[in-house]
Coordinates of C-alpha atoms in Angstrom, one line a residue:
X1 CA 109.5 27.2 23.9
X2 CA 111.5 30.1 24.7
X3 CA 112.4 31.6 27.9
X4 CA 110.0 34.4 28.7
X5 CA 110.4 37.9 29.5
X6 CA 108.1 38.9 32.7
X7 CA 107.6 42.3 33.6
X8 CA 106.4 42.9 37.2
X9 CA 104.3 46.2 37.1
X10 CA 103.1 47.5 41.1
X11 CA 100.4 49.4 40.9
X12 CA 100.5 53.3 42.0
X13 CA 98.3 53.7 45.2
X14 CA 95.5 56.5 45.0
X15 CA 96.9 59.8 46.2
X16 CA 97.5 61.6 49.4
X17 CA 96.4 58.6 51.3
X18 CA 98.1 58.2 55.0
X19 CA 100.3 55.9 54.0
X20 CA 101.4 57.8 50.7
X21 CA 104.2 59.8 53.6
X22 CA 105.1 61.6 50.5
X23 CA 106.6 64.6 52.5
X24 CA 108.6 61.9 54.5
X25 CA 109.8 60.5 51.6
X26 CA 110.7 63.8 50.6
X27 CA 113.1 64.4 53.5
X28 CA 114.6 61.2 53.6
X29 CA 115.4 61.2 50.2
X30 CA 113.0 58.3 48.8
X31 CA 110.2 57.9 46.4
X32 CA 107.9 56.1 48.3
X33 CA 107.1 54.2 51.8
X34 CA 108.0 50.5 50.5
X35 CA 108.9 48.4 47.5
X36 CA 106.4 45.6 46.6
X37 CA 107.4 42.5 48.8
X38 CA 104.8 40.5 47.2
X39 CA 105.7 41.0 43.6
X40 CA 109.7 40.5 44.5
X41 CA 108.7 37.0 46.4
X42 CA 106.9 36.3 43.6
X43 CA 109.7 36.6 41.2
X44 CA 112.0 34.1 43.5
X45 CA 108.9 31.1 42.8
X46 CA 109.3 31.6 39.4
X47 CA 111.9 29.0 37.4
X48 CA 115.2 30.9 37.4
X49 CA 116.1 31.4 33.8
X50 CA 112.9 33.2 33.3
X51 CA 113.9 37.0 32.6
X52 CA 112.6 39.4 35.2
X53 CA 112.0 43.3 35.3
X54 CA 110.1 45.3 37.5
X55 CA 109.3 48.4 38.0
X56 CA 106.9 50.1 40.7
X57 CA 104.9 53.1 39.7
X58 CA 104.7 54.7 42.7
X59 CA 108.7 55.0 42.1
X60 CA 109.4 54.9 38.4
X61 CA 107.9 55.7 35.3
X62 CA 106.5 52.7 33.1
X63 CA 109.0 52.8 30.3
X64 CA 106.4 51.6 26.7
X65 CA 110.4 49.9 26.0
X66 CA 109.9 47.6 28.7
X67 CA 105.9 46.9 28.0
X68 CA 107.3 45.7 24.5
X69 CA 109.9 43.6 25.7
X70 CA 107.7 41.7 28.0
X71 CA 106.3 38.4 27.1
X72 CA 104.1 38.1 30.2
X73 CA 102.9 41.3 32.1
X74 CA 102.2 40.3 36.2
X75 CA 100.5 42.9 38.3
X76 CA 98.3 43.5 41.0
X77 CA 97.8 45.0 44.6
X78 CA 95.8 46.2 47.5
X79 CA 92.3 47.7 47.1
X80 CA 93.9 51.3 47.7
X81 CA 95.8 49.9 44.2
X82 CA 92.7 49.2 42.2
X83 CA 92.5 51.7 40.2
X84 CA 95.9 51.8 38.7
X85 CA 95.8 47.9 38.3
X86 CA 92.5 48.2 36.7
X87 CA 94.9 51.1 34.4
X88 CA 98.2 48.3 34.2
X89 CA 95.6 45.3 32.8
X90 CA 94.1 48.1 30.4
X91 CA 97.9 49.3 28.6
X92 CA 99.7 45.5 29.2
X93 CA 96.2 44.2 27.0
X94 CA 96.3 47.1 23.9
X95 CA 100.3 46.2 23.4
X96 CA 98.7 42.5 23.8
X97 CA 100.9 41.3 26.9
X98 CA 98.8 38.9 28.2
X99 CA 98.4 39.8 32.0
X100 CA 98.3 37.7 34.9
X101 CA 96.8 39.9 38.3
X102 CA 96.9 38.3 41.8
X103 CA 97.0 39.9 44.9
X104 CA 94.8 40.8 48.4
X105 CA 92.6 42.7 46.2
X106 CA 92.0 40.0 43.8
X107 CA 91.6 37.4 46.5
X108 CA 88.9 39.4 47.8
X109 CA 86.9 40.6 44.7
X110 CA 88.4 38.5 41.9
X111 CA 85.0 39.5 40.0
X112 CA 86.5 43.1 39.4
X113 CA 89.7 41.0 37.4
X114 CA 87.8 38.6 35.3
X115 CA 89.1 40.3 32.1
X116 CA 92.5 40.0 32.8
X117 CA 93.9 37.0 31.0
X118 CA 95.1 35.2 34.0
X119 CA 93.8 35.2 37.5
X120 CA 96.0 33.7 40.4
X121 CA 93.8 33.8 43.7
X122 CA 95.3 33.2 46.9
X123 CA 98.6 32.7 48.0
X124 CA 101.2 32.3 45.6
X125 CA 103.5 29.6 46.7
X126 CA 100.1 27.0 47.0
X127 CA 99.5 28.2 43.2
X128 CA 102.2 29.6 40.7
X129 CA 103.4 26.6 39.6
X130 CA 100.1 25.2 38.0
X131 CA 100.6 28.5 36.1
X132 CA 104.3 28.0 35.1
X133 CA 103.2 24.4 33.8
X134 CA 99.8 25.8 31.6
X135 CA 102.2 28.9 30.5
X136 CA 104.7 26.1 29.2
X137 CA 101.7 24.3 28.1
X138 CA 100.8 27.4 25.7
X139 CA 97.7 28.5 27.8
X140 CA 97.6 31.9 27.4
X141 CA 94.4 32.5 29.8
X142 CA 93.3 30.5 33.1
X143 CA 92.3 30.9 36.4
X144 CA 94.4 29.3 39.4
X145 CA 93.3 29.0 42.9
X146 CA 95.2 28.6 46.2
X147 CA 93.7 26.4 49.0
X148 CA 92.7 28.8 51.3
X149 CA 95.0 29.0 54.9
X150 CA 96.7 25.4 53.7
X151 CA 99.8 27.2 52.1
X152 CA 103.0 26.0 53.7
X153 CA 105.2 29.3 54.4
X154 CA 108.4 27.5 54.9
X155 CA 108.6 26.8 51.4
X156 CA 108.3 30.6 50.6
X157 CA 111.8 31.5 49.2
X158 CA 114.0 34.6 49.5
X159 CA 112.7 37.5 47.9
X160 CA 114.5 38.8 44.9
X161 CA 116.0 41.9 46.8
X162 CA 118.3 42.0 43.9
X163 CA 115.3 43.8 41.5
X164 CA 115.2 46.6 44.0
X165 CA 116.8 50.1 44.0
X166 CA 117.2 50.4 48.0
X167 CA 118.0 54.2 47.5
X168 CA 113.6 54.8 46.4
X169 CA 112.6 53.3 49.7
X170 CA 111.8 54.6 53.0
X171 CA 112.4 51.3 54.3
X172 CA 112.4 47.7 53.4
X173 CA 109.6 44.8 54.1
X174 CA 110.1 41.1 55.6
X175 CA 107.4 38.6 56.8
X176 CA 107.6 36.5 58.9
X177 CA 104.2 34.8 59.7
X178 CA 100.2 35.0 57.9
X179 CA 97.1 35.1 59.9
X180 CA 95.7 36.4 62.9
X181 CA 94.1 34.5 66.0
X182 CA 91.5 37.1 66.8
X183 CA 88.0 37.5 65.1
X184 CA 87.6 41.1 64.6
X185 CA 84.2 41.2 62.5
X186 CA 85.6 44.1 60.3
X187 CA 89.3 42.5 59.6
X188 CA 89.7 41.0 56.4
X189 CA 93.2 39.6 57.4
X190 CA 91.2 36.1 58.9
X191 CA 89.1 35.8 55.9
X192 CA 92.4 35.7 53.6
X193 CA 95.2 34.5 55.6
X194 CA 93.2 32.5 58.2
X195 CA 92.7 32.5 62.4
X196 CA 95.8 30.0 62.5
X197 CA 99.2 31.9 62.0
X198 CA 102.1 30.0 60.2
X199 CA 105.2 30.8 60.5
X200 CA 108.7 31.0 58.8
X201 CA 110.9 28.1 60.3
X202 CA 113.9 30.4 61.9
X203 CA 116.6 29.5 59.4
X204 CA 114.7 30.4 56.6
X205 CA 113.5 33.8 58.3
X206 CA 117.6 34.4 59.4
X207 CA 118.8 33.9 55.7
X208 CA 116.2 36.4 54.3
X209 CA 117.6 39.0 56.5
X210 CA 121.1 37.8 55.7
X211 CA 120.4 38.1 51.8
X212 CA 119.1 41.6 52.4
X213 CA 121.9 42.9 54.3
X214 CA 124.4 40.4 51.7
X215 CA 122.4 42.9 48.9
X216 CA 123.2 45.9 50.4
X217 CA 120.6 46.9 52.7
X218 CA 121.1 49.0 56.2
X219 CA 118.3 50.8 58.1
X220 CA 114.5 50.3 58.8
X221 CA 113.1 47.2 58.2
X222 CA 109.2 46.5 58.4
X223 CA 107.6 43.0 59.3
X224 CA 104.4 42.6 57.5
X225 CA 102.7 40.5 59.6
X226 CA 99.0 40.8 60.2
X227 CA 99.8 40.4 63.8
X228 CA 103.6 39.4 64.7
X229 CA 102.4 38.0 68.3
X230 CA 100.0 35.7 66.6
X231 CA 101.9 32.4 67.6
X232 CA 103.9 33.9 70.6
X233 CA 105.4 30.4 71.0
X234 CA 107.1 31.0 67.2
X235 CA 108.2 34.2 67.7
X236 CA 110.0 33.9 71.0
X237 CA 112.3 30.7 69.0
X238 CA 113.3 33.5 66.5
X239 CA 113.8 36.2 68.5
X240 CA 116.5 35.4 70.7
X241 CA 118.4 34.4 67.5
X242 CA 117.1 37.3 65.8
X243 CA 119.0 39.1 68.7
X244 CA 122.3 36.8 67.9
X245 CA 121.8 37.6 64.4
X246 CA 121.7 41.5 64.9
X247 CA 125.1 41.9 67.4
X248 CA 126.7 39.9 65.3
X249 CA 126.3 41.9 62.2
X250 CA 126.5 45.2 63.5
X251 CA 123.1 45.7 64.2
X252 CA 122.3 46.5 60.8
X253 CA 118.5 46.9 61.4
X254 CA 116.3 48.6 62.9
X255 CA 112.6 46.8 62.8
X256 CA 109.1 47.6 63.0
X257 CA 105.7 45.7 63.0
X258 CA 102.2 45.0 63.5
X259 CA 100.7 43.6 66.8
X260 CA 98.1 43.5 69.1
X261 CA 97.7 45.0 71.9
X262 CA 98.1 42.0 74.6
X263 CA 101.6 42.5 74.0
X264 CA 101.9 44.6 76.3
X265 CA 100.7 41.9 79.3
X266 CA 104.1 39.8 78.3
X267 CA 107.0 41.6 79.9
X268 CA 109.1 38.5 78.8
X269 CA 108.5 39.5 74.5
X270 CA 108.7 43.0 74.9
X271 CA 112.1 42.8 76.5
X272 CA 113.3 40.5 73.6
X273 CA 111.8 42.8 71.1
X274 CA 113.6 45.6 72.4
X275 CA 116.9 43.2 72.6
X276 CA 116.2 42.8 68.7
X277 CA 116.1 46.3 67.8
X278 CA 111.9 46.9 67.4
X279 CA 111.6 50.5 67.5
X280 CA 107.9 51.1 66.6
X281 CA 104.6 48.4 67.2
X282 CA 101.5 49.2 64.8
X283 CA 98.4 48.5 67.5
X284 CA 94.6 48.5 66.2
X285 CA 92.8 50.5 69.1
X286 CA 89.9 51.3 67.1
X287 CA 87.9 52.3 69.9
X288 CA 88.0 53.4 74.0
X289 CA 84.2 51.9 74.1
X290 CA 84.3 48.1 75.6
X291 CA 80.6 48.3 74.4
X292 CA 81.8 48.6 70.7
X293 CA 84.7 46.5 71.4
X294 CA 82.8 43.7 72.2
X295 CA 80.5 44.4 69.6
X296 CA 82.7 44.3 67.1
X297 CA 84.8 41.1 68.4
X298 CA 87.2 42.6 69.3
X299 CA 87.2 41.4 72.8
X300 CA 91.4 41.3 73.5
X301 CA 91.2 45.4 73.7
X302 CA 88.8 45.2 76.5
X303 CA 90.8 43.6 79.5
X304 CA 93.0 46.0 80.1
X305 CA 94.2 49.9 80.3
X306 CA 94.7 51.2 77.3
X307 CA 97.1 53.6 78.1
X308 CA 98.6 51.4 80.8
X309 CA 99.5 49.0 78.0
X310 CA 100.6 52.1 75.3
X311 CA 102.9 52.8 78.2
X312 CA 104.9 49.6 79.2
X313 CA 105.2 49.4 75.4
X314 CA 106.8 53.1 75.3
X315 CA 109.0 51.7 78.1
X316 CA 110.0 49.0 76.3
X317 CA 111.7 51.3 73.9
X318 CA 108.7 50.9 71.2
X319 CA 106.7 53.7 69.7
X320 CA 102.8 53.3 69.0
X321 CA 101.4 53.7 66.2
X322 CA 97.9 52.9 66.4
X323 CA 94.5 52.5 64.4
X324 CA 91.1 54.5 65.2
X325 CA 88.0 53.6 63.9
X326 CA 84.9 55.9 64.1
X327 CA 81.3 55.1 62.7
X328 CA 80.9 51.7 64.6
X329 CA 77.3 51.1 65.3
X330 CA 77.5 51.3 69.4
X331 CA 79.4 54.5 69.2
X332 CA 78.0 57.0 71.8
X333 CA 77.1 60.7 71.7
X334 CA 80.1 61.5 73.3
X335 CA 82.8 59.2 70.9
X336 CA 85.0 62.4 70.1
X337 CA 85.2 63.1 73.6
X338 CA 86.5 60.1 74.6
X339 CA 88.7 59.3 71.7
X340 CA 90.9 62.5 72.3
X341 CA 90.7 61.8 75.4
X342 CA 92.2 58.5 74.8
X343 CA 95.1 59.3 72.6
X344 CA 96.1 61.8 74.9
X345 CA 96.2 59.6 77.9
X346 CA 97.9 57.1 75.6
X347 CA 100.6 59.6 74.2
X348 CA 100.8 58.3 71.0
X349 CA 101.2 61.0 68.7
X350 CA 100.8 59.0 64.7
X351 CA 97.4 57.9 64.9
X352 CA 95.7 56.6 61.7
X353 CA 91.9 57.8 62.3
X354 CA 89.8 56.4 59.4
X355 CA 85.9 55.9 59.0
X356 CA 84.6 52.2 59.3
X357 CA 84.7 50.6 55.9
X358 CA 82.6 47.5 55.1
X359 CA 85.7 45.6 53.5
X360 CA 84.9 42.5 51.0
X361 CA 84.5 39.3 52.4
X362 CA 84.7 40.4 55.8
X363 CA 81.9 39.5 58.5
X364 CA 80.7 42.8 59.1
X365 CA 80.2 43.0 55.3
X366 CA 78.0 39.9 55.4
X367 CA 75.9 41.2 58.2
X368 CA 75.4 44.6 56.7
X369 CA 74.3 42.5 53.8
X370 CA 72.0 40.7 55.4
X371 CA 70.3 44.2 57.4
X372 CA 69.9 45.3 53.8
X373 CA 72.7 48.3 54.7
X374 CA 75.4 47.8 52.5
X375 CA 76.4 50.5 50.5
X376 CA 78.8 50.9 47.1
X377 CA 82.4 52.5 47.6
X378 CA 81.5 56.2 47.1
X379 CA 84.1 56.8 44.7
X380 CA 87.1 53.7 44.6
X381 CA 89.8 56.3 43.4
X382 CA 89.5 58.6 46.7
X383 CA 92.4 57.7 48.6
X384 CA 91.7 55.6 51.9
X385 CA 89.3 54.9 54.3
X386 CA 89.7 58.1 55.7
X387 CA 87.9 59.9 53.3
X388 CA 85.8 56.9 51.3
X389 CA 84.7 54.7 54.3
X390 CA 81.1 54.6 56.2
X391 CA 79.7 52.4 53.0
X392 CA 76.5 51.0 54.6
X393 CA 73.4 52.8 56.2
X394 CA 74.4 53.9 59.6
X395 CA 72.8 53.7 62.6
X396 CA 72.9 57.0 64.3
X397 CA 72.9 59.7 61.9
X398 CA 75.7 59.7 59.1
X399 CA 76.3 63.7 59.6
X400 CA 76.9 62.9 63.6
X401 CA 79.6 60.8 63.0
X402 CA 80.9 63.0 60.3
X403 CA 81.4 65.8 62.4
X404 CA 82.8 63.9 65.3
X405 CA 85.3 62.2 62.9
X406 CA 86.4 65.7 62.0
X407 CA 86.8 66.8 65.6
X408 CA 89.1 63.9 66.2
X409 CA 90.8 64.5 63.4
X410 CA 91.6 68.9 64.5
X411 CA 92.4 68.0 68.2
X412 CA 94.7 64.7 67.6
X413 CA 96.9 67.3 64.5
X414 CA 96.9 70.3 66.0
X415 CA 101.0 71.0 66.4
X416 CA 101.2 71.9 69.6
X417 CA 99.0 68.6 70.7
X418 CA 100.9 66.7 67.9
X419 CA 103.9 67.7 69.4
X420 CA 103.1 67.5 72.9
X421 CA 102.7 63.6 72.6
X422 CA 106.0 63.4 70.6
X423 CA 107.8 64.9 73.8
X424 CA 105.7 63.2 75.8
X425 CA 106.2 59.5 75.1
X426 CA 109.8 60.2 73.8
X427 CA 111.1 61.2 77.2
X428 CA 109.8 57.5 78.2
X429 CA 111.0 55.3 75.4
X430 CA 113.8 53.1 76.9
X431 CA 115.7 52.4 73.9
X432 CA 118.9 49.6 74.1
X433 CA 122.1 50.9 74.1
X434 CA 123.4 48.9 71.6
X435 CA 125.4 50.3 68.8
X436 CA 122.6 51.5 65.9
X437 CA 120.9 54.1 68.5
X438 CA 124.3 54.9 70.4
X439 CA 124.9 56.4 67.1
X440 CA 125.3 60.2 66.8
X441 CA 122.0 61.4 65.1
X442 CA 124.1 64.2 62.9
X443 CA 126.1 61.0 62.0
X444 CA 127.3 61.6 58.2
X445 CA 124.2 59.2 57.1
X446 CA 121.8 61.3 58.4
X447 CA 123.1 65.1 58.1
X448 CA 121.8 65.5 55.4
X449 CA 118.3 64.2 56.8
X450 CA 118.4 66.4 59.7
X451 CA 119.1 69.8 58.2
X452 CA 116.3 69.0 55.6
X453 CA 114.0 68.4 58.6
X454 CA 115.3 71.7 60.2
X455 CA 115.1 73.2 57.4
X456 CA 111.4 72.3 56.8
X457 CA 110.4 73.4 60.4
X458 CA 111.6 76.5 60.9
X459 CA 111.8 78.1 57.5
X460 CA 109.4 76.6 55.3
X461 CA 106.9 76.3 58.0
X462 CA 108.1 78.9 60.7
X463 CA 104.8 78.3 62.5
X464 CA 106.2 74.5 63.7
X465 CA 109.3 76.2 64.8
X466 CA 108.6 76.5 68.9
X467 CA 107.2 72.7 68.5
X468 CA 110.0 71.4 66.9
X469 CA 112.9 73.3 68.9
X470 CA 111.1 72.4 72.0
X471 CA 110.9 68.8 71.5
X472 CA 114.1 68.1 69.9
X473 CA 116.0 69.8 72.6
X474 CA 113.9 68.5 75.0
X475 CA 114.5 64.6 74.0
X476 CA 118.5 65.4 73.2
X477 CA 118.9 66.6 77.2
X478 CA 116.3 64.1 78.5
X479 CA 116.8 60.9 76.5
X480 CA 119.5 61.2 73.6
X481 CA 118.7 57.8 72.9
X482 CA 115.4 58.3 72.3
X483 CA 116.5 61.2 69.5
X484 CA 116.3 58.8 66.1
X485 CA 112.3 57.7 66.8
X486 CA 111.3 61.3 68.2
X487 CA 112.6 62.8 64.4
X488 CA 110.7 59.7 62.9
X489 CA 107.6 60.7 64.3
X490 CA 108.2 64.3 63.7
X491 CA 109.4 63.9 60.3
X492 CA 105.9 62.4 59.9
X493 CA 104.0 65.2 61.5
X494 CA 105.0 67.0 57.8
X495 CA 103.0 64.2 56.3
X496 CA 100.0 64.0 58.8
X497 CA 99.3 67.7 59.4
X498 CA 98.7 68.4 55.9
X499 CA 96.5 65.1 55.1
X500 CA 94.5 65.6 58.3
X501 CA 93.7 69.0 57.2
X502 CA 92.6 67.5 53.7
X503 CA 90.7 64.6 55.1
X504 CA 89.0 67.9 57.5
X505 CA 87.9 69.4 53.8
X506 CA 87.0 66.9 52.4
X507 CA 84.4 65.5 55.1
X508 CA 83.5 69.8 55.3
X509 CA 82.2 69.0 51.8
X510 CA 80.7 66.0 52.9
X511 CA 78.8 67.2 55.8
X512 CA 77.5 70.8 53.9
X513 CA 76.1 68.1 51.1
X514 CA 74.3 66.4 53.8
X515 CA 72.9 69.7 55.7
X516 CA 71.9 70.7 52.0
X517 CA 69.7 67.1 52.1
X518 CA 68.2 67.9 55.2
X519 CA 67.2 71.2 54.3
X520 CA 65.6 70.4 50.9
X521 CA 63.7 67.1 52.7
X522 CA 59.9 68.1 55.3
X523 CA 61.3 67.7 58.7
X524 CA 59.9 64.0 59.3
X525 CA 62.2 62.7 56.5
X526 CA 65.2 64.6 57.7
X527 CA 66.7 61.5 59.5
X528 CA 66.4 59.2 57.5
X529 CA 68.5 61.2 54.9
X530 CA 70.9 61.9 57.7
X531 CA 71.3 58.1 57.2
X532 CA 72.1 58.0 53.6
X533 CA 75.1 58.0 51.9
X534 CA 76.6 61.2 51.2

């Protein structure tokens, strides 16, 4: 049999979502936040004298050349994906390129997939090889599924950094562990990756950063961990010669992740992240209600101050980036009140406020199930949570939590608030001194960056002018070393401002379909249609 010619297709992700930081991208010169680790892992399990292309649509445009050079088409993604994959499995199928789909969203509805020609559920390294042997077989459909949480991560190869074009990026992804301890009942994360985290052995996870900075790479690096602090006792073995690794290349990187909140209780971890070069910590809040907290299991955020913790993390040299969630069925009458009033106490100025969304597979989706709540997606091709979530009968009235969500939304994106929080927890970030942010900031790398920025707040948007020049100059007296994350997070603001005010339409649209309801229903039936999906 001859060799075969793959051709890895990544899914576009549906528009203006808040990841999509297309004005971001924009000023830093990219095409889109990150290229698809997955797919690129992928390509290193495969035998090496298979030919390999790939191309990511959210960066390139599907050349019908390369669709007829391929011998096998592999694709697939994350629900915010679905719709493109759906559209990838549809064009692959009329050149008649069988397609193989795998992925998060195919591990959790693999029902939606069952007419591509081959399905690989679960996590690739426990499962691609039964499909390399049927392929050279001459099985040209199947099904393949992983064990679930049994895959062995330290046989997970180095990525094929070598299929990427560095220069479309925003920055580059790494993992280093799967799974998450906790038991949140809305998290999807333990019902594919499992409550046990496993871990990279700490050669293996040296040598992929090696091969990415051997391939080129310098600048922002991402771990993709569901929670990096999962298996503390793993992560303080790499760190320390993560921190040997990094002086003794230059510092080449500067990292970011996802964690949880406790984090902040071990003064030991954050000093070895900041020794590492972490520069920003994704933390799920969700909620300043213990009450809902608790309800939802998601206990760890309720034994301590919130803005206590947000703070020893700022002065540990880490921005916040954290997670809201409104629509939880404990929320009280006075939820937008007290979220503002949390994110301002916390100063963390990118916060990704979306409405609770009944995920697949997840334990809040069983129990909505079982209440007889559960709602379809209102329209899959919307772009996140923020604008398609609250699918299931709520429990205080859907218009309610509408409108609160869109008060949170105005107060935490006004600019000067916006702003505010910027200066704020930038004149306490403690960043190292080591050489990557001793830097100049108008270093020749990043003039370019900067005067686009400037550009962008005080000429094409003259009305962020005082924010910006206030903050900037502000941070550059107060904390120069601070100055690199502080234009991060106003770099996003050019993102954020716009989308919040899009996600604010398109709930206004929302809630004036609902008041339209209530008005056309006799007075005892208006609540229950306030419950009903819009």
């Amino acid at each position: 049999m001859t060799t075969p010619n793959v051709l890895m297709i990544f899914p576009r992700f549906n528009p203006n979502s808040f990841w999509s930081l297309q004005a971001a991208c924009d000023i830093y010169g990219a095409r889109c936040p990150a290229p698809p680790l997955g797919l690129i892992t992928l390509a290193a399990l495969l035998p090496r004298d298979w030919n390999i292309r790939l191309v990511n649509r959210n960066a390139e445009v599907l050349d019908p050349a390369d669709l007829a050079w391929a011998d096998i088409v592999m694709t697939g993604g994350m629900m915010p994906q679905r719709v493109d994959s759906l559209e990838v499995i549809r064009m692959a199928q009329a050149q008649g390129k069988p397609v193989v789909v795998g992925g998060p969203d195919v591990m959790s509805s693999p029902e939606l997939f069952e007419h591509a020609d081959f399905l690989v559920i679960g996590e690739a390294e426990g499962v691609i090889g039964q499909f390399v042997e049927a392929w050279a077989a001459g099985a040209r459909r199947g099904r393949f599924e992983a064990e679930k949480f049994k895959t062995d991560i330290t046989a997970s190869p180095i990525p094929r950094f070598d299929l990427l074009d560095f220069g479309h990026y925003l920055f580059v992804g790494v993992q280093f562990s799967r799974g998450c301890p906790f038991n949140c009942e809305f998290c999807d994360i333990i019902e594919l990756f499992g409550r046990v985290p496993r871990s990279k052995a700490v050669p293996q996870m040296l040598a992929e950063l090696q091969a990415l900075h051997d391939a080129g790479y310098r600048g922002h690096v991402d771990f993709v961990d569901d929670n990096l602090i999962g298996n503390k006792k793993a992560l303080k073995q790499f760190l320390p010669a993560l921190e040997a690794w990094q002086k003794s290349n230059g510092y080449p990187f500067m990292f970011s992740t996802e964690a949880s909140i406790n984090l902040a209780d071990d003064a030991e971890l954050l000093d070895m992240l900041r020794r590492a070069n972490f520069f920003a910590i994704f933390v799920g809040i969700e909620s300043p209600d213990s009450a809902t907290l608790v309800s939802t299991r998601k206990k760890q955020n309720t034994r301590r101050s919130l803005a206590e913790s947000v703070h020893r993390i700022h002065a540990a040299g880490m921005m916040v980036i954290a997670g809201f969630i409104v629509g939880f069925d404990t929320e009280e009458l006075r939820v937008a009140e007290t979220m503002i009033e949390c994110i301002e106490a916390t100063d963390i100025p990118v916060c990704m406020i979306g409405l609770l969304t009944a995920l697949p597979s997840t334990q809040l989706t069983r129990r909505l199930e079982k209440e007889g709540r559960l709602l379809p997606f209102a329209d899959e091709s919307r772009g996140d949570q923020c604008t398609a979530g609250l699918n299931f009968v709520t429990r205080r009235p859907r218009i309610d939590i509408l409108r609160d969500y869109r008060a949170i939304l105005e107060a935490t994106y006004r600019p000067a608030a916006y702003f505010e929080r910027v200066r704020r927890s930038g004149l306490n970030l403690r960043r190292p001194s080591h050489p990557v942010t001793a830097r100049p900031v108008v270093s020749a790398r990043d003039r370019n960056t900067l005067l686009r920025l400037m550009w962008r707040m005080t000429v094409t948007h003259p009305f962020l002018a005082r924010y910006f020049w206030r903050t900037f100059i502000d941070i550059a007296r107060h904390n120069p070393a601070a100055l690199e994350t502080v234009v991060i997070q106003i770099t996003l603001y050019l993102h954020l401002g716009p989308f919040a005010k899009s996600v604010a339409a398109e709930i206004d649209r929302q809630i004036a379909s609902l008041e339209r309801e209530l008005l056309s229903q006799p007075p005892v039936q208006g609540a229950g249609v306030l419950q009903r999906a819009v």
